[in-house]
Every structure is written in C-alpha cells, then in structure tokens.
Amino acid sequence: MILLPCDVTVENGAFEWRWDIAEPSTKGHPRSPLSFHVAEQLAGAPLSNGLAAIKFNSFWTIELEEGWSLFATHPVNRDDLPFRLVTGVVDSDHFQDAGINFPAIWTDQGFSGVLAKGTPIAQCFPVPRAAPELVFESFDAVRKASYEKTVADVLAEPGVYRKQFRVKRAR
C-alpha cells in the first residue's frame, strides 16, 4: 500500500500542503506530495474527465526480481476517496532507480477537506510477466463428487470456507 506522506488540504479545487521535508540530496527528487498531468495525457481513456489529472509523487523506489512487474491500482474497497487511481503496470525489475508516480483522476469536484497523512493512494502487487500455463478440463466423476460435496458443506453452515480452506497468515 502506498500512503500519502502528509496532509493535503483541498478547497475550491485548489490543493495545499505544509510539509517540512528536508532538501533532498538527490537531484530531481520531488518535494511535493503531488503534481499534475495535463488532460491530454489521458484523452480517450475511460476515466478521463477532460481535467488535469493529479499525480501522487512517490518517495520510494520499488525493486522486483527479474521477470516481475508492479501492478498498481486504486486501493481496494476505497470508493470513498475523492479520486480514482489510474491502474497501470510498471516493469520494476528494470525501472527501480527512481520513484514511481501514480496518476489519478479527481472524481469529486465538490470535495473540500483534508486528505490525511496515511491515506492510501495506491495498492500494489508484484505480478509475473510470463503468462501462467492454464489447464482446462471437464469434470470427471471424482471432481464432480468433490465439487458437489464442497458446495453442500459451504451451504450447510456458516464459516466453512474460513475453517476448512483458508490458509492462516502471519500477522
């Protein structure tokens, strides 16, 4: 999850922030949490609204193993945010020496308020570039019986998936 590094106040379509960040020692490194893309860069895209897109600047580099890309999308289940991240893929096994910036469409033109430090702006997943080999088969008698039993178990009582199938994760 990529988080907003500071509070950003939005009022009447204007963005403002106060962020006491040291002068970067690296030439070209951003000091502002966001910048903008001209509207023409997204012309014809389904999300385009004819306005400039905001661009959340990144203060991290992301390095993945050879053959892997970074899939960046709008934070899952966060339809409450006044923007919509433009989903994209970055080959972060090769592009790893600079921060990845995340463009977004501002969807709530009437929004006034504060996007608080820590607000999720992008959710990222590593994905292999090589397509997996998929196998498609018809059910045989054994798979048919297994399917019918699993569905019957799930419908018989709550929590079957959680108790019998979900893998426990370290927290």
mmCIF file with all atom_site columns, C-alpha atoms in Angstrom:
data_model
loop_
_atom_site.group_PDB
_atom_site.id
_atom_site.type_symbol
_atom_site.label_atom_id
_atom_site.label_alt_id
_atom_site.label_comp_id
_atom_site.label_asym_id
_atom_site.label_entity_id
_atom_site.label_seq_id
_atom_site.pdbx_PDB_ins_code
_atom_site.Cartn_x
_atom_site.Cartn_y
_atom_site.Cartn_z
_atom_site.occupancy
_atom_site.B_iso_or_equiv
_atom_site.pdbx_formal_charge
_atom_site.auth_seq_id
_atom_site.auth_comp_id
_atom_site.auth_asym_id
_atom_site.auth_atom_id
_atom_site.pdbx_PDB_model_num
ATOM 1   C CA . MET A 1 1   ? 0.000   0.000   0.000   1.00 0.00 ? 1   MET A CA 1
ATOM 2   C CA . ILE A 1 2   ? 1.379   3.417   -0.920  1.00 0.00 ? 2   ILE A CA 1
ATOM 3   C CA . LEU A 1 3   ? 0.270   6.070   1.587   1.00 0.00 ? 3   LEU A CA 1
ATOM 4   C CA . LEU A 1 4   ? 0.004   9.842   1.358   1.00 0.00 ? 4   LEU A CA 1
ATOM 5   C CA . PRO A 1 5   ? 3.108   11.223  3.129   1.00 0.00 ? 5   PRO A CA 1
ATOM 6   C CA . CYS A 1 6   ? 1.455   14.365  4.550   1.00 0.00 ? 6   CYS A CA 1
ATOM 7   C CA . ASP A 1 7   ? -1.906  16.111  4.947   1.00 0.00 ? 7   ASP A CA 1
ATOM 8   C CA . VAL A 1 8   ? -3.245  17.679  1.740   1.00 0.00 ? 8   VAL A CA 1
ATOM 9   C CA . THR A 1 9   ? -5.992  20.283  2.060   1.00 0.00 ? 9   THR A CA 1
ATOM 10  C CA . VAL A 1 10  ? -8.408  20.670  -0.845  1.00 0.00 ? 10  VAL A CA 1
ATOM 11  C CA . GLU A 1 11  ? -10.634 23.719  -1.107  1.00 0.00 ? 11  GLU A CA 1
ATOM 12  C CA . ASN A 1 12  ? -12.457 25.044  -4.169  1.00 0.00 ? 12  ASN A CA 1
ATOM 13  C CA . GLY A 1 13  ? -10.383 22.796  -6.418  1.00 0.00 ? 13  GLY A CA 1
ATOM 14  C CA . ALA A 1 14  ? -7.055  24.039  -5.006  1.00 0.00 ? 14  ALA A CA 1
ATOM 15  C CA . PHE A 1 15  ? -4.579  21.724  -3.310  1.00 0.00 ? 15  PHE A CA 1
ATOM 16  C CA . GLU A 1 16  ? -2.332  22.870  -0.478  1.00 0.00 ? 16  GLU A CA 1
ATOM 17  C CA . TRP A 1 17  ? 0.062   21.168  1.899   1.00 0.00 ? 17  TRP A CA 1
ATOM 18  C CA . ARG A 1 18  ? 2.583   22.116  4.510   1.00 0.00 ? 18  ARG A CA 1
ATOM 19  C CA . TRP A 1 19  ? 5.262   19.513  4.766   1.00 0.00 ? 19  TRP A CA 1
ATOM 20  C CA . ASP A 1 20  ? 8.539   20.165  6.500   1.00 0.00 ? 20  ASP A CA 1
ATOM 21  C CA . ILE A 1 21  ? 10.726  17.938  4.370   1.00 0.00 ? 21  ILE A CA 1
ATOM 22  C CA . ALA A 1 22  ? 14.465  18.356  4.149   1.00 0.00 ? 22  ALA A CA 1
ATOM 23  C CA . GLU A 1 23  ? 16.056  19.410  0.889   1.00 0.00 ? 23  GLU A CA 1
ATOM 24  C CA . PRO A 1 24  ? 16.679  16.148  -0.987  1.00 0.00 ? 24  PRO A CA 1
ATOM 25  C CA . SER A 1 25  ? 20.299  15.211  -1.521  1.00 0.00 ? 25  SER A CA 1
ATOM 26  C CA . THR A 1 26  ? 19.332  13.652  -4.864  1.00 0.00 ? 26  THR A CA 1
ATOM 27  C CA . LYS A 1 27  ? 18.857  15.976  -7.831  1.00 0.00 ? 27  LYS A CA 1
ATOM 28  C CA . GLY A 1 28  ? 15.358  15.749  -9.328  1.00 0.00 ? 28  GLY A CA 1
ATOM 29  C CA . HIS A 1 29  ? 13.752  14.144  -6.271  1.00 0.00 ? 29  HIS A CA 1
ATOM 30  C CA . PRO A 1 30  ? 10.280  15.625  -5.639  1.00 0.00 ? 30  PRO A CA 1
ATOM 31  C CA . ARG A 1 31  ? 9.490   17.638  -2.531  1.00 0.00 ? 31  ARG A CA 1
ATOM 32  C CA . SER A 1 32  ? 5.734   17.879  -3.043  1.00 0.00 ? 32  SER A CA 1
ATOM 33  C CA . PRO A 1 33  ? 3.298   15.017  -2.414  1.00 0.00 ? 33  PRO A CA 1
ATOM 34  C CA . LEU A 1 34  ? 1.555   15.605  -5.729  1.00 0.00 ? 34  LEU A CA 1
ATOM 35  C CA . SER A 1 35  ? 1.848   17.243  -9.097  1.00 0.00 ? 35  SER A CA 1
ATOM 36  C CA . PHE A 1 36  ? -0.270  17.180  -12.239 1.00 0.00 ? 36  PHE A CA 1
ATOM 37  C CA . HIS A 1 37  ? -0.605  15.590  -15.681 1.00 0.00 ? 37  HIS A CA 1
ATOM 38  C CA . VAL A 1 38  ? -2.135  17.709  -18.427 1.00 0.00 ? 38  VAL A CA 1
ATOM 39  C CA . ALA A 1 39  ? -5.577  16.470  -19.527 1.00 0.00 ? 39  ALA A CA 1
ATOM 40  C CA . GLU A 1 40  ? -4.251  15.484  -22.976 1.00 0.00 ? 40  GLU A CA 1
ATOM 41  C CA . GLN A 1 41  ? -2.166  12.685  -21.431 1.00 0.00 ? 41  GLN A CA 1
ATOM 42  C CA . LEU A 1 42  ? -5.378  10.825  -20.570 1.00 0.00 ? 42  LEU A CA 1
ATOM 43  C CA . ALA A 1 43  ? -7.504  11.896  -23.551 1.00 0.00 ? 43  ALA A CA 1
ATOM 44  C CA . GLY A 1 44  ? -9.620  8.987   -24.745 1.00 0.00 ? 44  GLY A CA 1
ATOM 45  C CA . ALA A 1 45  ? -9.082  6.948   -21.577 1.00 0.00 ? 45  ALA A CA 1
ATOM 46  C CA . PRO A 1 46  ? -12.296 5.663   -19.963 1.00 0.00 ? 46  PRO A CA 1
ATOM 47  C CA . LEU A 1 47  ? -11.614 7.582   -16.722 1.00 0.00 ? 47  LEU A CA 1
ATOM 48  C CA . SER A 1 48  ? -10.769 10.868  -18.415 1.00 0.00 ? 48  SER A CA 1
ATOM 49  C CA . ASN A 1 49  ? -12.957 13.793  -17.382 1.00 0.00 ? 49  ASN A CA 1
ATOM 50  C CA . GLY A 1 50  ? -11.252 16.457  -19.508 1.00 0.00 ? 50  GLY A CA 1
ATOM 51  C CA . LEU A 1 51  ? -9.443  17.935  -16.493 1.00 0.00 ? 51  LEU A CA 1
ATOM 52  C CA . ALA A 1 52  ? -5.808  17.704  -15.500 1.00 0.00 ? 52  ALA A CA 1
ATOM 53  C CA . ALA A 1 53  ? -5.036  14.517  -13.624 1.00 0.00 ? 53  ALA A CA 1
ATOM 54  C CA . ILE A 1 54  ? -3.311  14.628  -10.293 1.00 0.00 ? 54  ILE A CA 1
ATOM 55  C CA . LYS A 1 55  ? -0.128  12.658  -9.900  1.00 0.00 ? 55  LYS A CA 1
ATOM 56  C CA . PHE A 1 56  ? 0.823   11.308  -6.485  1.00 0.00 ? 56  PHE A CA 1
ATOM 57  C CA . ASN A 1 57  ? 4.590   11.586  -6.272  1.00 0.00 ? 57  ASN A CA 1
ATOM 58  C CA . SER A 1 58  ? 6.464   8.644   -4.825  1.00 0.00 ? 58  SER A CA 1
ATOM 59  C CA . PHE A 1 59  ? 9.215   8.895   -2.283  1.00 0.00 ? 59  PHE A CA 1
ATOM 60  C CA . TRP A 1 60  ? 10.200  5.238   -2.563  1.00 0.00 ? 60  TRP A CA 1
ATOM 61  C CA . THR A 1 61  ? 11.835  3.113   -5.201  1.00 0.00 ? 61  THR A CA 1
ATOM 62  C CA . ILE A 1 62  ? 10.433  -0.344  -5.789  1.00 0.00 ? 62  ILE A CA 1
ATOM 63  C CA . GLU A 1 63  ? 12.700  -3.162  -6.900  1.00 0.00 ? 63  GLU A CA 1
ATOM 64  C CA . LEU A 1 64  ? 11.368  -6.508  -8.055  1.00 0.00 ? 64  LEU A CA 1
ATOM 65  C CA . GLU A 1 65  ? 13.113  -9.654  -9.213  1.00 0.00 ? 65  GLU A CA 1
ATOM 66  C CA . GLU A 1 66  ? 13.800  -10.173 -12.919 1.00 0.00 ? 66  GLU A CA 1
ATOM 67  C CA . GLY A 1 67  ? 10.624  -11.053 -14.831 1.00 0.00 ? 67  GLY A CA 1
ATOM 68  C CA . TRP A 1 68  ? 8.255   -9.330  -12.386 1.00 0.00 ? 68  TRP A CA 1
ATOM 69  C CA . SER A 1 69  ? 6.222   -6.148  -12.826 1.00 0.00 ? 69  SER A CA 1
ATOM 70  C CA . LEU A 1 70  ? 4.378   -3.955  -10.358 1.00 0.00 ? 70  LEU A CA 1
ATOM 71  C CA . PHE A 1 71  ? 0.601   -3.764  -10.795 1.00 0.00 ? 71  PHE A CA 1
ATOM 72  C CA . ALA A 1 72  ? -0.705  -0.541  -9.219  1.00 0.00 ? 72  ALA A CA 1
ATOM 73  C CA . THR A 1 73  ? -4.406  0.084   -8.751  1.00 0.00 ? 73  THR A CA 1
ATOM 74  C CA . HIS A 1 74  ? -6.866  2.136   -6.728  1.00 0.00 ? 74  HIS A CA 1
ATOM 75  C CA . PRO A 1 75  ? -6.930  0.983   -3.094  1.00 0.00 ? 75  PRO A CA 1
ATOM 76  C CA . VAL A 1 76  ? -9.354  -1.936  -2.880  1.00 0.00 ? 76  VAL A CA 1
ATOM 77  C CA . ASN A 1 77  ? -12.757 -1.157  -1.317  1.00 0.00 ? 77  ASN A CA 1
ATOM 78  C CA . ARG A 1 78  ? -11.977 2.577   -1.045  1.00 0.00 ? 78  ARG A CA 1
ATOM 79  C CA . ASP A 1 79  ? -14.727 4.100   -3.177  1.00 0.00 ? 79  ASP A CA 1
ATOM 80  C CA . ASP A 1 80  ? -14.987 6.835   -0.525  1.00 0.00 ? 80  ASP A CA 1
ATOM 81  C CA . LEU A 1 81  ? -11.824 8.556   -1.774  1.00 0.00 ? 81  LEU A CA 1
ATOM 82  C CA . PRO A 1 82  ? -12.392 11.700  -3.901  1.00 0.00 ? 82  PRO A CA 1
ATOM 83  C CA . PHE A 1 83  ? -10.047 10.406  -6.620  1.00 0.00 ? 83  PHE A CA 1
ATOM 84  C CA . ARG A 1 84  ? -9.656  7.268   -8.693  1.00 0.00 ? 84  ARG A CA 1
ATOM 85  C CA . LEU A 1 85  ? -6.154  5.961   -9.313  1.00 0.00 ? 85  LEU A CA 1
ATOM 86  C CA . VAL A 1 86  ? -5.347  5.100   -12.922 1.00 0.00 ? 86  VAL A CA 1
ATOM 87  C CA . THR A 1 87  ? -4.425  1.412   -12.887 1.00 0.00 ? 87  THR A CA 1
ATOM 88  C CA . GLY A 1 88  ? -1.120  0.578   -14.501 1.00 0.00 ? 88  GLY A CA 1
ATOM 89  C CA . VAL A 1 89  ? 1.816   -1.796  -14.708 1.00 0.00 ? 89  VAL A CA 1
ATOM 90  C CA . VAL A 1 90  ? 5.465   -0.787  -14.235 1.00 0.00 ? 90  VAL A CA 1
ATOM 91  C CA . ASP A 1 91  ? 8.362   -3.110  -15.028 1.00 0.00 ? 91  ASP A CA 1
ATOM 92  C CA . SER A 1 92  ? 10.006  -2.595  -11.652 1.00 0.00 ? 92  SER A CA 1
ATOM 93  C CA . ASP A 1 93  ? 12.639  -5.214  -12.285 1.00 0.00 ? 93  ASP A CA 1
ATOM 94  C CA . HIS A 1 94  ? 14.173  -2.692  -14.719 1.00 0.00 ? 94  HIS A CA 1
ATOM 95  C CA . PHE A 1 95  ? 12.718  0.644   -13.560 1.00 0.00 ? 95  PHE A CA 1
ATOM 96  C CA . GLN A 1 96  ? 13.939  0.739   -9.976  1.00 0.00 ? 96  GLN A CA 1
ATOM 97  C CA . ASP A 1 97  ? 16.254  3.722   -9.626  1.00 0.00 ? 97  ASP A CA 1
ATOM 98  C CA . ALA A 1 98  ? 13.534  6.380   -9.361  1.00 0.00 ? 98  ALA A CA 1
ATOM 99  C CA . GLY A 1 99  ? 10.191  6.650   -7.635  1.00 0.00 ? 99  GLY A CA 1
ATOM 100 C CA . ILE A 1 100 ? 7.038   5.507   -9.404  1.00 0.00 ? 100 ILE A CA 1
ATOM 101 C CA . ASN A 1 101 ? 4.428   8.249   -9.614  1.00 0.00 ? 101 ASN A CA 1
ATOM 102 C CA . PHE A 1 102 ? 0.769   7.332   -9.511  1.00 0.00 ? 102 PHE A CA 1
ATOM 103 C CA . PRO A 1 103 ? -1.682  9.296   -11.720 1.00 0.00 ? 103 PRO A CA 1
ATOM 104 C CA . ALA A 1 104 ? -5.280  9.682   -10.579 1.00 0.00 ? 104 ALA A CA 1
ATOM 105 C CA . ILE A 1 105 ? -8.483  11.310  -11.767 1.00 0.00 ? 105 ILE A CA 1
ATOM 106 C CA . TRP A 1 106 ? -10.104 13.665  -9.269  1.00 0.00 ? 106 TRP A CA 1
ATOM 107 C CA . THR A 1 107 ? -13.695 12.379  -9.226  1.00 0.00 ? 107 THR A CA 1
ATOM 108 C CA . ASP A 1 108 ? -15.353 14.527  -6.543  1.00 0.00 ? 108 ASP A CA 1
ATOM 109 C CA . GLN A 1 109 ? -15.245 18.091  -7.877  1.00 0.00 ? 109 GLN A CA 1
ATOM 110 C CA . GLY A 1 110 ? -17.189 19.328  -4.839  1.00 0.00 ? 110 GLY A CA 1
ATOM 111 C CA . PHE A 1 111 ? -14.786 17.855  -2.284  1.00 0.00 ? 111 PHE A CA 1
ATOM 112 C CA . SER A 1 112 ? -13.411 20.266  0.293   1.00 0.00 ? 112 SER A CA 1
ATOM 113 C CA . GLY A 1 113 ? -11.467 18.923  3.211   1.00 0.00 ? 113 GLY A CA 1
ATOM 114 C CA . VAL A 1 114 ? -8.266  17.200  4.174   1.00 0.00 ? 114 VAL A CA 1
ATOM 115 C CA . LEU A 1 115 ? -6.743  14.065  2.736   1.00 0.00 ? 115 LEU A CA 1
ATOM 116 C CA . ALA A 1 116 ? -4.937  12.960  5.875   1.00 0.00 ? 116 ALA A CA 1
ATOM 117 C CA . LYS A 1 117 ? -1.368  11.744  6.040   1.00 0.00 ? 117 LYS A CA 1
ATOM 118 C CA . GLY A 1 118 ? -1.532  7.960   5.693   1.00 0.00 ? 118 GLY A CA 1
ATOM 119 C CA . THR A 1 119 ? -4.486  7.951   3.283   1.00 0.00 ? 119 THR A CA 1
ATOM 120 C CA . PRO A 1 120 ? -3.966  5.020   0.885   1.00 0.00 ? 120 PRO A CA 1
ATOM 121 C CA . ILE A 1 121 ? -3.344  6.294   -2.629  1.00 0.00 ? 121 ILE A CA 1
ATOM 122 C CA . ALA A 1 122 ? -2.251  3.129   -4.436  1.00 0.00 ? 122 ALA A CA 1
ATOM 123 C CA . GLN A 1 123 ? -2.340  -0.588  -3.818  1.00 0.00 ? 123 GLN A CA 1
ATOM 124 C CA . CYS A 1 124 ? 0.453   -2.530  -5.473  1.00 0.00 ? 124 CYS A CA 1
ATOM 125 C CA . PHE A 1 125 ? 1.029   -6.186  -6.251  1.00 0.00 ? 125 PHE A CA 1
ATOM 126 C CA . PRO A 1 126 ? 4.001   -7.921  -7.856  1.00 0.00 ? 126 PRO A CA 1
ATOM 127 C CA . VAL A 1 127 ? 2.909   -9.868  -10.936 1.00 0.00 ? 127 VAL A CA 1
ATOM 128 C CA . PRO A 1 128 ? 4.922   -12.169 -13.183 1.00 0.00 ? 128 PRO A CA 1
ATOM 129 C CA . ARG A 1 129 ? 5.193   -11.014 -16.801 1.00 0.00 ? 129 ARG A CA 1
ATOM 130 C CA . ALA A 1 130 ? 5.178   -14.596 -18.073 1.00 0.00 ? 130 ALA A CA 1
ATOM 131 C CA . ALA A 1 131 ? 1.668   -15.901 -18.565 1.00 0.00 ? 131 ALA A CA 1
ATOM 132 C CA . PRO A 1 132 ? 0.876   -18.955 -16.457 1.00 0.00 ? 132 PRO A CA 1
ATOM 133 C CA . GLU A 1 133 ? 0.038   -22.206 -18.188 1.00 0.00 ? 133 GLU A CA 1
ATOM 134 C CA . LEU A 1 134 ? -3.646  -22.868 -17.638 1.00 0.00 ? 134 LEU A CA 1
ATOM 135 C CA . VAL A 1 135 ? -5.293  -26.256 -17.928 1.00 0.00 ? 135 VAL A CA 1
ATOM 136 C CA . PHE A 1 136 ? -8.999  -26.550 -18.802 1.00 0.00 ? 136 PHE A CA 1
ATOM 137 C CA . GLU A 1 137 ? -10.639 -29.908 -18.303 1.00 0.00 ? 137 GLU A CA 1
ATOM 138 C CA . SER A 1 138 ? -14.122 -31.332 -17.998 1.00 0.00 ? 138 SER A CA 1
ATOM 139 C CA . PHE A 1 139 ? -15.171 -32.724 -14.631 1.00 0.00 ? 139 PHE A CA 1
ATOM 140 C CA . ASP A 1 140 ? -14.653 -36.425 -14.270 1.00 0.00 ? 140 ASP A CA 1
ATOM 141 C CA . ALA A 1 141 ? -16.695 -38.413 -11.726 1.00 0.00 ? 141 ALA A CA 1
ATOM 142 C CA . VAL A 1 142 ? -14.199 -37.771 -8.887  1.00 0.00 ? 142 VAL A CA 1
ATOM 143 C CA . ARG A 1 143 ? -14.080 -33.990 -9.452  1.00 0.00 ? 143 ARG A CA 1
ATOM 144 C CA . LYS A 1 144 ? -17.870 -33.856 -9.818  1.00 0.00 ? 144 LYS A CA 1
ATOM 145 C CA . ALA A 1 145 ? -18.330 -35.598 -6.461  1.00 0.00 ? 145 ALA A CA 1
ATOM 146 C CA . SER A 1 146 ? -15.749 -33.345 -4.796  1.00 0.00 ? 146 SER A CA 1
ATOM 147 C CA . TYR A 1 147 ? -17.439 -30.227 -6.181  1.00 0.00 ? 147 TYR A CA 1
ATOM 148 C CA . GLU A 1 148 ? -20.892 -31.320 -5.015  1.00 0.00 ? 148 GLU A CA 1
ATOM 149 C CA . LYS A 1 149 ? -19.592 -32.158 -1.507  1.00 0.00 ? 149 LYS A CA 1
ATOM 150 C CA . THR A 1 150 ? -17.767 -28.826 -1.147  1.00 0.00 ? 150 THR A CA 1
ATOM 151 C CA . VAL A 1 151 ? -20.809 -26.808 -2.249  1.00 0.00 ? 151 VAL A CA 1
ATOM 152 C CA . ALA A 1 152 ? -23.086 -28.802 0.095   1.00 0.00 ? 152 ALA A CA 1
ATOM 153 C CA . ASP A 1 153 ? -20.684 -28.226 3.015   1.00 0.00 ? 153 ASP A CA 1
ATOM 154 C CA . VAL A 1 154 ? -20.457 -24.473 2.335   1.00 0.00 ? 154 VAL A CA 1
ATOM 155 C CA . LEU A 1 155 ? -24.245 -24.157 2.120   1.00 0.00 ? 155 LEU A CA 1
ATOM 156 C CA . ALA A 1 156 ? -24.857 -26.279 5.230   1.00 0.00 ? 156 ALA A CA 1
ATOM 157 C CA . GLU A 1 157 ? -23.308 -23.927 7.799   1.00 0.00 ? 157 GLU A CA 1
ATOM 158 C CA . PRO A 1 158 ? -21.505 -20.583 8.023   1.00 0.00 ? 158 PRO A CA 1
ATOM 159 C CA . GLY A 1 159 ? -17.719 -20.346 8.258   1.00 0.00 ? 159 GLY A CA 1
ATOM 160 C CA . VAL A 1 160 ? -16.870 -23.489 6.296   1.00 0.00 ? 160 VAL A CA 1
ATOM 161 C CA . TYR A 1 161 ? -14.510 -21.700 3.925   1.00 0.00 ? 161 TYR A CA 1
ATOM 162 C CA . ARG A 1 162 ? -12.731 -19.886 6.777   1.00 0.00 ? 162 ARG A CA 1
ATOM 163 C CA . LYS A 1 163 ? -12.435 -23.002 8.937   1.00 0.00 ? 163 LYS A CA 1
ATOM 164 C CA . GLN A 1 164 ? -11.554 -25.610 6.315   1.00 0.00 ? 164 GLN A CA 1
ATOM 165 C CA . PHE A 1 165 ? -9.993  -23.908 3.322   1.00 0.00 ? 165 PHE A CA 1
ATOM 166 C CA . ARG A 1 166 ? -8.485  -20.508 4.147   1.00 0.00 ? 166 ARG A CA 1
ATOM 167 C CA . VAL A 1 167 ? -4.750  -20.609 4.802   1.00 0.00 ? 167 VAL A CA 1
ATOM 168 C CA . LYS A 1 168 ? -3.724  -18.915 8.056   1.00 0.00 ? 168 LYS A CA 1
ATOM 169 C CA . ARG A 1 169 ? -1.491  -15.900 7.521   1.00 0.00 ? 169 ARG A CA 1
ATOM 170 C CA . ALA A 1 170 ? 1.091   -14.451 9.851   1.00 0.00 ? 170 ALA A CA 1
ATOM 171 C CA . ARG A 1 171 ? 0.045   -11.055 11.181  1.00 0.00 ? 171 ARG A CA 1
#
